[in-house]
Amino acid sequence: MKILIENARLLDPAQKLDQIGSLHIVDGQLLSIDDSSAGFEPDRRIDATGLWAFPGLVDLACRLREPGQTHKASIASETRAAAHAGITSLVCLPDTSPPVDSPAQIELIHRRAQQACGVRVHTLGALTSGLEGRQLSDMAALQRAGAVGLTQALKPMGSHLLLRRALEYAASHDITVMLHPLDHDLAAHGCAHEGAVATRLGLRSIPQAAETAALGVILALVAQTGARVHLCRLSSAGGAEMVARAVADGLPVTADVCAHQLFLTEMDVADFNALCHVMPPLRTLRDRDGLRRAVAQGHIQAICSDHQPHNLDAKLAPFPATEPGISALETLLPLTLRLVEEGVMPLLDAIQRVTSGAASVLNLPCGSLAAGQAADIVLFDPHAVYAPDIENWVSAGRNSPFFGWEFNGRVTHTMVHGQIIYEAQKEN
C-alpha cells in the first residue's frame, strides 16, 4: 500500500522540520519527506493543502479501565477517543481491577488492544504485588511480558527501604520506574491544595510539601542507586525547580505534567466543581506559571493527559467524596497548542512535548516523521474551531471541565503504521 500526503505543512520537532512538503508512505513506513512525487505511484493520494502534518501523539498516562471497570470505559471506547484526538500511542497505568502485576494481565490488555481501533497500547506493570506496597512484583517477568516500565501509580510504598530495593533491582535490569511524588502521610487523604480556597471551603487539604518531600526522597535514592526514574504528574513550582536541579546535577530523571495543570488552578474548585477534583490537586497561579516555565525550558520533557474516564455517579457526590480525575484524551492536543497561542512556547517545542519528548521517556520507537519510522501521522486543520461538549465527545467518560471552551484547530486524519484509523470527513 502506497500513500502520498502532499502539500502539508510538515512539523517534526525531532528533525527541527517546519516546511511545506509531502510524505511518501510504503507498507506502513515513511519512505521519504520531500516536495516531489516524481516516480512515486500512490494507491491513495491525500491533498493536505492548508493542513499540518506532524507525528502521532504519545500519551504517557491513560486509564483504559480494563480489566475490571468496564462500567466506566473500555479499551475499545478509549482508544477510539484517542484516535479522534490524534493520539497514536498510549501508555496505560496498572491500577486496574485487579492490578496489572502479572504477565497474564499484560497479555490480556495487549490482546484486547489488538482487537480495538489500532491505537498502540503500551502497558506499565505494577511495582509491587497488587500495588499493595508490601512486596516487590516479579519485575523482570513483567518486563519480559512487554511492560515498558513499572510504577506504583498513586498507591503508597510500604517503606523507603522497599523503594530503594525496587530502584536497585530496576537499575540492574535497565527498567524505567515511573513514580508519583506524593507523600501519603502529608497528603492525609486530602482533596484540594492547602491554601486559602481549601480553607474557605472547609476541604481537607494537601500541602505542596507532600510533593517536594517525596521528591527529596526519590531523588536521593536515584543518586544512591543510579536507577532511571520518570517523575509523574508534577503539580508545583517547587517540584519543577527540584527536578531542574536534579537534571543539572546529572541524575537520570525525566518528568511530565498533566495538560490541565498548565491551565487550571485552585480557584477552579472554588464553587466545589467536582470536575476539577484531581490528584495531585490544582495548586496556585504561581505553581501553574512555574510548571509552564519548566515545560517551556525543557526541564519537564512531556505533557500528558492523565486520562481518567468516570461514570456520571463518580462526580455527583459532595466534593471530597467524588472520584478524582478528568476525561482528558480529547483535550491533550488542544490544550498543548493553546500554550503556543498564549506565548508560553514555540509551536515545534509544544508538539515535541507530546511526540518525541514523550516517546524518549520510555525509548518508544515513535514520535518522528523521519524516513524509516512507522507512519504514525496526524493531519490537523488549524483553521477549524473545536468546542468540546457532550454531543461531540467520544470517550465514555464525560467528566471534563473543558466543555464550553473553544479551541483553534482540529484533527482531520489519524494514521497508525500507515493505516488511517480516523478520518473526520468520513465520519461527517
Tab-separated table of C-alpha atoms in Angstrom:
chain	number	residue	atom	x	y	z
A	1	MET	CA	0.000	0.000	0.000
A	2	LYS	CA	1.439	3.342	-1.070
A	3	ILE	CA	0.075	6.628	0.281
A	4	LEU	CA	1.066	10.144	-0.691
A	5	ILE	CA	0.263	13.074	1.603
A	6	GLU	CA	1.060	16.193	-0.351
A	7	ASN	CA	1.192	19.945	0.185
A	8	ALA	CA	1.076	19.702	4.004
A	9	ARG	CA	2.933	21.904	6.466
A	10	LEU	CA	5.294	19.278	7.864
A	11	LEU	CA	6.096	19.764	11.560
A	12	ASP	CA	8.597	17.391	13.134
A	13	PRO	CA	10.424	18.632	16.242
A	14	ALA	CA	12.771	15.614	16.236
A	15	GLN	CA	14.209	16.831	12.914
A	16	LYS	CA	13.588	20.545	13.601
A	17	LEU	CA	11.448	20.426	10.477
A	18	ASP	CA	8.879	23.086	9.557
A	19	GLN	CA	8.254	23.249	5.813
A	20	ILE	CA	5.656	22.628	3.127
A	21	GLY	CA	6.171	19.213	1.569
A	22	SER	CA	4.971	15.674	1.020
A	23	LEU	CA	5.120	12.389	2.878
A	24	HIS	CA	5.631	9.170	0.963
A	25	ILE	CA	4.436	6.041	2.764
A	26	VAL	CA	5.033	2.463	1.697
A	27	ASP	CA	3.701	-0.553	3.586
A	28	GLY	CA	3.244	1.364	6.815
A	29	GLN	CA	6.617	3.085	6.862
A	30	LEU	CA	7.713	6.578	5.951
A	31	LEU	CA	9.789	6.330	2.799
A	32	SER	CA	10.801	9.936	2.369
A	33	ILE	CA	9.978	13.564	3.019
A	34	ASP	CA	10.252	15.894	0.076
A	35	ASP	CA	8.208	18.124	-2.182
A	36	SER	CA	8.450	15.942	-5.264
A	37	SER	CA	6.348	12.869	-6.030
A	38	ALA	CA	8.002	12.044	-9.361
A	39	GLY	CA	8.126	8.302	-9.952
A	40	PHE	CA	6.004	7.513	-6.904
A	41	GLU	CA	2.647	5.962	-7.850
A	42	PRO	CA	0.437	6.017	-4.743
A	43	ASP	CA	-2.576	3.802	-4.159
A	44	ARG	CA	-4.094	6.741	-2.284
A	45	ARG	CA	-3.342	10.430	-2.564
A	46	ILE	CA	-4.325	12.905	0.187
A	47	ASP	CA	-4.271	16.592	-0.680
A	48	ALA	CA	-3.317	18.221	2.621
A	49	THR	CA	-3.214	21.795	1.373
A	50	GLY	CA	-3.770	24.072	4.366
A	51	LEU	CA	-3.280	21.227	6.854
A	52	TRP	CA	-0.469	20.480	9.288
A	53	ALA	CA	1.152	17.041	9.383
A	54	PHE	CA	3.039	16.002	12.496
A	55	PRO	CA	3.908	12.752	14.316
A	56	GLY	CA	1.147	10.924	16.151
A	57	LEU	CA	0.854	11.947	19.793
A	58	VAL	CA	2.322	9.809	22.573
A	59	ASP	CA	0.381	9.941	25.848
A	60	LEU	CA	2.296	8.715	28.899
A	61	ALA	CA	-0.675	8.406	31.283
A	62	CYS	CA	-4.036	6.896	30.462
A	63	ARG	CA	-6.597	4.768	32.282
A	64	LEU	CA	-8.461	2.446	29.911
A	65	ARG	CA	-10.500	0.889	32.764
A	66	GLU	CA	-9.886	-2.676	31.640
A	67	PRO	CA	-9.828	-5.073	33.289
A	68	GLY	CA	-12.429	-4.635	35.986
A	69	GLN	CA	-14.051	-1.224	35.474
A	70	THR	CA	-15.872	-1.500	32.182
A	71	HIS	CA	-18.848	0.354	33.672
A	72	LYS	CA	-16.638	3.450	33.280
A	73	ALA	CA	-14.976	2.798	29.911
A	74	SER	CA	-13.223	0.135	27.858
A	75	ILE	CA	-10.112	-0.295	25.792
A	76	ALA	CA	-12.278	-0.094	22.665
A	77	SER	CA	-14.041	3.132	23.671
A	78	GLU	CA	-10.941	4.966	24.877
A	79	THR	CA	-8.656	4.006	22.005
A	80	ARG	CA	-11.370	5.282	19.668
A	81	ALA	CA	-11.354	8.584	21.568
A	82	ALA	CA	-7.562	8.650	21.305
A	83	ALA	CA	-7.739	8.172	17.534
A	84	HIS	CA	-10.093	11.152	17.248
A	85	ALA	CA	-7.615	13.200	19.279
A	86	GLY	CA	-4.542	12.372	17.186
A	87	ILE	CA	-3.017	10.086	19.809
A	88	THR	CA	-1.362	7.070	18.232
A	89	SER	CA	0.463	5.616	21.271
A	90	LEU	CA	-0.990	5.265	24.765
A	91	VAL	CA	0.726	4.188	27.972
A	92	CYS	CA	-1.804	2.723	30.393
A	93	LEU	CA	-1.321	2.528	34.142
A	94	PRO	CA	-1.598	-0.730	36.107
A	95	ASP	CA	-4.158	0.463	38.690
A	96	THR	CA	-6.945	-1.603	37.194
A	97	SER	CA	-9.036	-4.205	39.000
A	98	PRO	CA	-7.144	-6.426	39.516
A	99	PRO	CA	-3.876	-4.502	39.143
A	100	VAL	CA	-1.525	-5.384	36.320
A	101	ASP	CA	1.062	-7.319	38.312
A	102	SER	CA	1.442	-10.458	36.197
A	103	PRO	CA	2.430	-11.295	32.598
A	104	ALA	CA	-1.084	-12.688	32.060
A	105	GLN	CA	-2.645	-9.280	32.757
A	106	ILE	CA	-0.294	-7.596	30.301
A	107	GLU	CA	-1.103	-10.199	27.658
A	108	LEU	CA	-4.837	-9.653	28.232
A	109	ILE	CA	-4.574	-5.888	27.695
A	110	HIS	CA	-2.419	-6.242	24.608
A	111	ARG	CA	-4.804	-8.815	23.122
A	112	ARG	CA	-7.837	-6.594	23.637
A	113	ALA	CA	-5.949	-3.586	22.288
A	114	GLN	CA	-5.182	-5.517	19.107
A	115	GLN	CA	-8.939	-6.032	18.668
A	116	ALA	CA	-9.641	-2.281	19.015
A	117	CYS	CA	-9.228	0.535	16.505
A	118	GLY	CA	-5.476	0.365	16.010
A	119	VAL	CA	-4.006	2.821	18.531
A	120	ARG	CA	-0.817	1.408	20.022
A	121	VAL	CA	-1.294	0.498	23.689
A	122	HIS	CA	1.762	0.142	25.930
A	123	THR	CA	1.413	-1.167	29.470
A	124	LEU	CA	3.078	-0.260	32.741
A	125	GLY	CA	3.435	-3.078	35.252
A	126	ALA	CA	2.810	-2.824	38.977
A	127	LEU	CA	5.936	-2.126	41.026
A	128	THR	CA	4.594	-4.148	43.963
A	129	SER	CA	2.336	-7.173	44.113
A	130	GLY	CA	-1.265	-5.997	43.885
A	131	LEU	CA	0.029	-2.404	44.213
A	132	GLU	CA	-0.158	-3.039	47.953
A	133	GLY	CA	3.300	-1.633	48.661
A	134	ARG	CA	4.446	-4.634	50.705
A	135	GLN	CA	6.275	-6.982	48.309
A	136	LEU	CA	8.004	-6.256	45.021
A	137	SER	CA	6.389	-7.734	41.929
A	138	ASP	CA	8.288	-10.049	39.590
A	139	MET	CA	9.754	-7.030	37.828
A	140	ALA	CA	11.846	-8.916	35.292
A	141	ALA	CA	8.903	-11.142	34.291
A	142	LEU	CA	6.722	-8.077	33.706
A	143	GLN	CA	9.442	-6.532	31.574
A	144	ARG	CA	9.770	-9.726	29.511
A	145	ALA	CA	5.992	-9.776	29.039
A	146	GLY	CA	6.122	-6.349	27.428
A	147	ALA	CA	5.773	-3.815	30.245
A	148	VAL	CA	7.516	-0.622	29.097
A	149	GLY	CA	8.094	0.427	32.688
A	150	LEU	CA	6.934	-0.150	36.244
A	151	THR	CA	5.022	2.103	38.593
A	152	GLN	CA	3.187	2.190	41.901
A	153	ALA	CA	0.680	4.657	40.355
A	154	LEU	CA	-0.873	6.666	43.207
A	155	LYS	CA	-0.606	3.829	45.719
A	156	PRO	CA	1.872	4.240	48.604
A	157	MET	CA	5.042	2.199	49.005
A	158	GLY	CA	5.296	0.423	52.328
A	159	SER	CA	8.664	1.976	53.185
A	160	HIS	CA	11.567	3.939	51.768
A	161	LEU	CA	13.677	0.778	52.092
A	162	LEU	CA	11.307	-1.114	49.795
A	163	LEU	CA	11.543	1.726	47.262
A	164	ARG	CA	15.322	1.559	47.453
A	165	ARG	CA	15.260	-2.196	46.758
A	166	ALA	CA	12.931	-1.619	43.805
A	167	LEU	CA	15.237	1.003	42.315
A	168	GLU	CA	18.314	-1.156	42.862
A	169	TYR	CA	16.624	-4.026	41.021
A	170	ALA	CA	15.402	-1.711	38.255
A	171	ALA	CA	18.903	-0.316	37.744
A	172	SER	CA	20.346	-3.800	37.393
A	173	HIS	CA	17.745	-4.787	34.759
A	174	ASP	CA	17.576	-1.487	32.838
A	175	ILE	CA	13.939	-0.905	33.829
A	176	THR	CA	12.374	2.566	33.859
A	177	VAL	CA	10.433	3.251	37.061
A	178	MET	CA	7.678	5.872	36.933
A	179	LEU	CA	6.951	7.424	40.336
A	180	HIS	CA	4.289	9.860	41.504
A	181	PRO	CA	5.983	12.171	44.024
A	182	LEU	CA	3.352	12.148	46.750
A	183	ASP	CA	3.992	11.698	50.466
A	184	HIS	CA	0.791	9.973	51.561
A	185	ASP	CA	1.273	10.832	55.235
A	186	LEU	CA	1.458	14.547	54.452
A	187	ALA	CA	-1.383	14.275	51.938
A	188	ALA	CA	-3.535	12.779	54.717
A	189	HIS	CA	-6.415	11.846	52.380
A	190	GLY	CA	-6.843	15.477	51.324
A	191	CYS	CA	-8.707	16.514	48.196
A	192	ALA	CA	-7.558	20.099	47.492
A	193	HIS	CA	-4.439	22.238	47.636
A	194	GLU	CA	-3.574	23.597	51.075
A	195	GLY	CA	-4.364	27.285	50.679
A	196	ALA	CA	-6.984	29.984	51.024
A	197	VAL	CA	-9.551	28.258	48.798
A	198	ALA	CA	-9.478	24.945	50.664
A	199	THR	CA	-9.630	26.793	53.995
A	200	ARG	CA	-12.666	28.841	52.906
A	201	LEU	CA	-14.465	25.766	51.574
A	202	GLY	CA	-13.554	23.615	54.559
A	203	LEU	CA	-11.873	20.967	52.417
A	204	ARG	CA	-9.190	18.649	53.763
A	205	SER	CA	-6.015	19.881	52.049
A	206	ILE	CA	-2.726	18.637	50.649
A	207	PRO	CA	0.363	20.819	51.180
A	208	GLN	CA	2.924	21.437	48.471
A	209	ALA	CA	5.386	19.681	50.788
A	210	ALA	CA	3.591	16.393	50.049
A	211	GLU	CA	5.171	16.636	46.600
A	212	THR	CA	8.543	18.209	47.410
A	213	ALA	CA	9.210	15.934	50.388
A	214	ALA	CA	8.515	12.858	48.264
A	215	LEU	CA	10.746	14.256	45.537
A	216	GLY	CA	13.555	14.681	48.048
A	217	VAL	CA	13.394	11.003	48.986
A	218	ILE	CA	13.115	9.800	45.375
A	219	LEU	CA	15.998	11.953	44.134
A	220	ALA	CA	18.218	10.832	46.998
A	221	LEU	CA	17.510	7.192	46.126
A	222	VAL	CA	18.128	7.830	42.428
A	223	ALA	CA	21.521	9.261	43.320
A	224	GLN	CA	22.164	6.206	45.512
A	225	THR	CA	21.057	3.532	43.033
A	226	GLY	CA	21.527	5.089	39.594
A	227	ALA	CA	18.057	3.881	38.542
A	228	ARG	CA	16.318	5.578	35.636
A	229	VAL	CA	13.221	7.273	37.097
A	230	HIS	CA	10.428	9.221	35.475
A	231	LEU	CA	8.618	11.646	37.805
A	232	CYS	CA	4.897	11.711	37.075
A	233	ARG	CA	2.333	14.496	37.169
A	234	LEU	CA	4.253	17.360	38.796
A	235	SER	CA	1.927	19.971	40.296
A	236	SER	CA	4.089	22.622	41.970
A	237	ALA	CA	6.656	25.242	41.045
A	238	GLY	CA	8.862	23.959	43.863
A	239	GLY	CA	8.728	20.431	42.485
A	240	ALA	CA	9.623	21.615	38.995
A	241	GLU	CA	12.614	23.535	40.382
A	242	MET	CA	13.836	20.432	42.224
A	243	VAL	CA	13.649	18.388	39.025
A	244	ALA	CA	15.566	21.069	37.104
A	245	ARG	CA	18.348	20.985	39.706
A	246	ALA	CA	18.451	17.174	39.624
A	247	VAL	CA	18.790	17.157	35.832
A	248	ALA	CA	21.537	19.782	36.054
A	249	ASP	CA	23.320	17.548	38.582
A	250	GLY	CA	23.254	14.702	36.051
A	251	LEU	CA	20.684	12.440	37.678
A	252	PRO	CA	18.884	10.105	35.230
A	253	VAL	CA	15.431	11.570	35.771
A	254	THR	CA	12.722	12.864	33.477
A	255	ALA	CA	9.330	14.383	34.295
A	256	ASP	CA	5.882	15.126	32.947
A	257	VAL	CA	2.903	17.306	33.770
A	258	CYS	CA	-0.808	16.980	33.028
A	259	ALA	CA	-2.127	19.386	30.421
A	260	HIS	CA	-4.855	20.569	32.803
A	261	GLN	CA	-2.255	21.588	35.419
A	262	LEU	CA	-0.991	24.155	32.899
A	263	PHE	CA	-4.371	25.926	32.753
A	264	LEU	CA	-6.438	25.300	35.900
A	265	THR	CA	-5.702	26.428	39.462
A	266	GLU	CA	-7.186	26.071	42.935
A	267	MET	CA	-9.621	28.843	42.000
A	268	ASP	CA	-11.381	26.398	39.676
A	269	VAL	CA	-12.566	24.376	42.687
A	270	ALA	CA	-13.923	27.486	44.418
A	271	ASP	CA	-17.534	26.506	43.660
A	272	PHE	CA	-16.995	22.849	44.649
A	273	ASN	CA	-16.644	21.920	40.971
A	274	ALA	CA	-16.074	18.167	41.205
A	275	LEU	CA	-14.873	18.102	37.593
A	276	CYS	CA	-11.763	19.870	38.914
A	277	HIS	CA	-11.165	17.288	41.647
A	278	VAL	CA	-7.835	15.816	40.517
A	279	MET	CA	-4.806	14.182	42.116
A	280	PRO	CA	-2.367	15.841	42.585
A	281	PRO	CA	-4.624	18.814	43.318
A	282	LEU	CA	-4.800	22.009	41.331
A	283	ARG	CA	-2.481	24.461	43.035
A	284	THR	CA	-1.852	28.206	42.878
A	285	LEU	CA	-1.380	30.534	39.933
A	286	ARG	CA	2.300	30.763	40.874
A	287	ASP	CA	2.573	26.965	40.663
A	288	ARG	CA	0.815	26.912	37.291
A	289	ASP	CA	3.226	29.537	35.941
A	290	GLY	CA	6.208	27.650	37.380
A	291	LEU	CA	5.094	24.482	35.609
A	292	ARG	CA	4.671	26.422	32.369
A	293	ARG	CA	8.226	27.755	32.652
A	294	ALA	CA	9.588	24.274	33.304
A	295	VAL	CA	7.812	22.871	30.248
A	296	ALA	CA	8.972	25.757	28.063
A	297	GLN	CA	12.590	25.393	29.243
A	298	GLY	CA	12.559	21.614	28.715
A	299	HIS	CA	13.018	20.661	32.363
A	300	ILE	CA	9.686	18.843	32.027
A	301	GLN	CA	10.016	16.683	28.922
A	302	ALA	CA	6.421	15.609	28.356
A	303	ILE	CA	2.828	16.802	28.636
A	304	CYS	CA	0.333	14.000	29.246
A	305	SER	CA	-3.424	13.683	29.567
A	306	ASP	CA	-3.641	11.654	32.814
A	307	HIS	CA	-6.896	10.441	31.287
A	308	GLN	CA	-9.353	9.090	33.868
A	309	PRO	CA	-12.835	8.429	32.459
A	310	HIS	CA	-15.579	8.082	35.070
A	311	ASN	CA	-19.240	7.163	35.093
A	312	LEU	CA	-21.639	10.004	35.931
A	313	ASP	CA	-22.177	8.905	39.542
A	314	ALA	CA	-18.475	9.303	40.319
A	315	LYS	CA	-18.779	13.108	40.196
A	316	LEU	CA	-22.212	13.614	41.791
A	317	ALA	CA	-21.316	13.308	45.485
A	318	PRO	CA	-20.055	16.166	47.721
A	319	PHE	CA	-16.605	17.305	46.519
A	320	PRO	CA	-14.421	15.247	48.915
A	321	ALA	CA	-16.405	12.080	48.165
A	322	THR	CA	-16.120	12.347	44.374
A	323	GLU	CA	-13.524	10.369	42.484
A	324	PRO	CA	-10.545	12.401	41.226
A	325	GLY	CA	-9.687	12.631	37.558
A	326	ILE	CA	-10.549	14.179	34.206
A	327	SER	CA	-11.515	12.555	30.923
A	328	ALA	CA	-8.694	14.185	29.047
A	329	LEU	CA	-7.635	12.416	25.852
A	330	GLU	CA	-9.582	14.785	23.634
A	331	THR	CA	-8.187	17.966	25.183
A	332	LEU	CA	-4.499	16.956	25.282
A	333	LEU	CA	-3.637	18.406	21.866
A	334	PRO	CA	-5.949	21.468	22.046
A	335	LEU	CA	-4.529	22.495	25.435
A	336	THR	CA	-0.945	21.905	24.321
A	337	LEU	CA	-1.419	24.080	21.256
A	338	ARG	CA	-3.095	26.779	23.345
A	339	LEU	CA	0.266	27.174	25.114
A	340	VAL	CA	1.564	28.420	21.757
A	341	GLU	CA	-1.322	30.866	21.355
A	342	GLU	CA	-0.650	32.240	24.843
A	343	GLY	CA	3.044	32.756	24.080
A	344	VAL	CA	4.328	30.145	26.537
A	345	MET	CA	6.425	28.281	23.977
A	346	PRO	CA	7.056	27.963	20.214
A	347	LEU	CA	4.944	25.595	18.092
A	348	LEU	CA	7.646	22.981	17.466
A	349	ASP	CA	8.511	22.838	21.169
A	350	ALA	CA	4.880	22.318	22.103
A	351	ILE	CA	4.468	19.473	19.611
A	352	GLN	CA	7.742	17.978	20.849
A	353	ARG	CA	6.367	17.627	24.400
A	354	VAL	CA	3.574	15.338	23.168
A	355	THR	CA	5.540	13.443	20.491
A	356	SER	CA	9.285	12.793	20.562
A	357	GLY	CA	9.695	14.237	24.056
A	358	ALA	CA	7.177	11.833	25.499
A	359	ALA	CA	8.450	8.897	23.425
A	360	SER	CA	12.010	9.453	24.643
A	361	VAL	CA	10.990	8.886	28.278
A	362	LEU	CA	10.358	5.195	27.574
A	363	ASN	CA	12.541	4.879	24.458
A	364	LEU	CA	9.474	4.173	22.334
A	365	PRO	CA	10.240	3.918	18.589
A	366	CYS	CA	7.819	6.646	17.512
A	367	GLY	CA	7.276	10.399	17.647
A	368	SER	CA	9.069	11.425	14.448
A	369	LEU	CA	8.449	11.779	10.712
A	370	ALA	CA	11.956	10.570	9.844
A	371	ALA	CA	12.374	8.175	6.922
A	372	GLY	CA	12.246	4.577	8.082
A	373	GLN	CA	9.914	5.309	11.013
A	374	ALA	CA	6.471	3.748	11.254
A	375	ALA	CA	3.931	6.054	9.615
A	376	ASP	CA	2.146	7.313	12.745
A	377	ILE	CA	0.878	10.648	11.471
A	378	VAL	CA	-1.699	13.290	12.352
A	379	LEU	CA	-3.249	15.703	9.873
A	380	PHE	CA	-4.579	18.812	11.577
A	381	ASP	CA	-6.710	21.667	10.301
A	382	PRO	CA	-5.512	24.804	12.157
A	383	HIS	CA	-8.449	26.840	10.851
A	384	ALA	CA	-11.254	24.650	12.204
A	385	VAL	CA	-12.900	25.526	15.511
A	386	TYR	CA	-13.350	22.852	18.166
A	387	ALA	CA	-15.656	23.339	21.139
A	388	PRO	CA	-15.845	20.074	23.130
A	389	ASP	CA	-19.258	19.157	24.518
A	390	ILE	CA	-21.363	16.111	25.234
A	391	GLU	CA	-22.529	15.894	21.608
A	392	ASN	CA	-19.090	15.639	20.006
A	393	TRP	CA	-17.286	13.863	22.874
A	394	VAL	CA	-16.056	10.350	22.069
A	395	SER	CA	-14.680	8.999	25.367
A	396	ALA	CA	-17.096	7.072	27.568
A	397	GLY	CA	-16.056	9.374	30.416
A	398	ARG	CA	-17.887	12.715	30.142
A	399	ASN	CA	-16.067	14.213	33.133
A	400	SER	CA	-14.301	17.202	31.583
A	401	PRO	CA	-14.135	20.758	32.949
A	402	PHE	CA	-13.277	21.957	29.434
A	403	PHE	CA	-16.761	21.570	27.983
A	404	GLY	CA	-17.693	25.012	26.647
A	405	TRP	CA	-14.102	26.067	25.945
A	406	GLU	CA	-13.283	26.940	22.338
A	407	PHE	CA	-10.084	25.808	20.642
A	408	ASN	CA	-8.492	26.627	17.309
A	409	GLY	CA	-7.837	23.604	15.103
A	410	ARG	CA	-8.969	20.015	14.874
A	411	VAL	CA	-7.587	16.634	13.847
A	412	THR	CA	-8.782	15.502	10.416
A	413	HIS	CA	-6.848	12.245	9.995
A	414	THR	CA	-5.004	9.889	12.329
A	415	MET	CA	-2.753	7.211	10.891
A	416	VAL	CA	-1.011	4.325	12.675
A	417	HIS	CA	1.588	2.304	10.785
A	418	GLY	CA	0.195	3.583	7.535
A	419	GLN	CA	-3.420	2.689	8.340
A	420	ILE	CA	-5.937	5.521	8.634
A	421	ILE	CA	-7.768	4.815	11.890
A	422	TYR	CA	-9.706	8.091	11.989
A	423	GLU	CA	-10.856	10.340	9.172
A	424	ALA	CA	-13.128	13.274	10.002
A	425	GLN	CA	-14.765	13.639	6.602
A	426	LYS	CA	-15.862	10.011	6.534
A	427	GLU	CA	-17.495	10.337	9.952
A	428	ASN	CA	-19.297	13.504	8.920
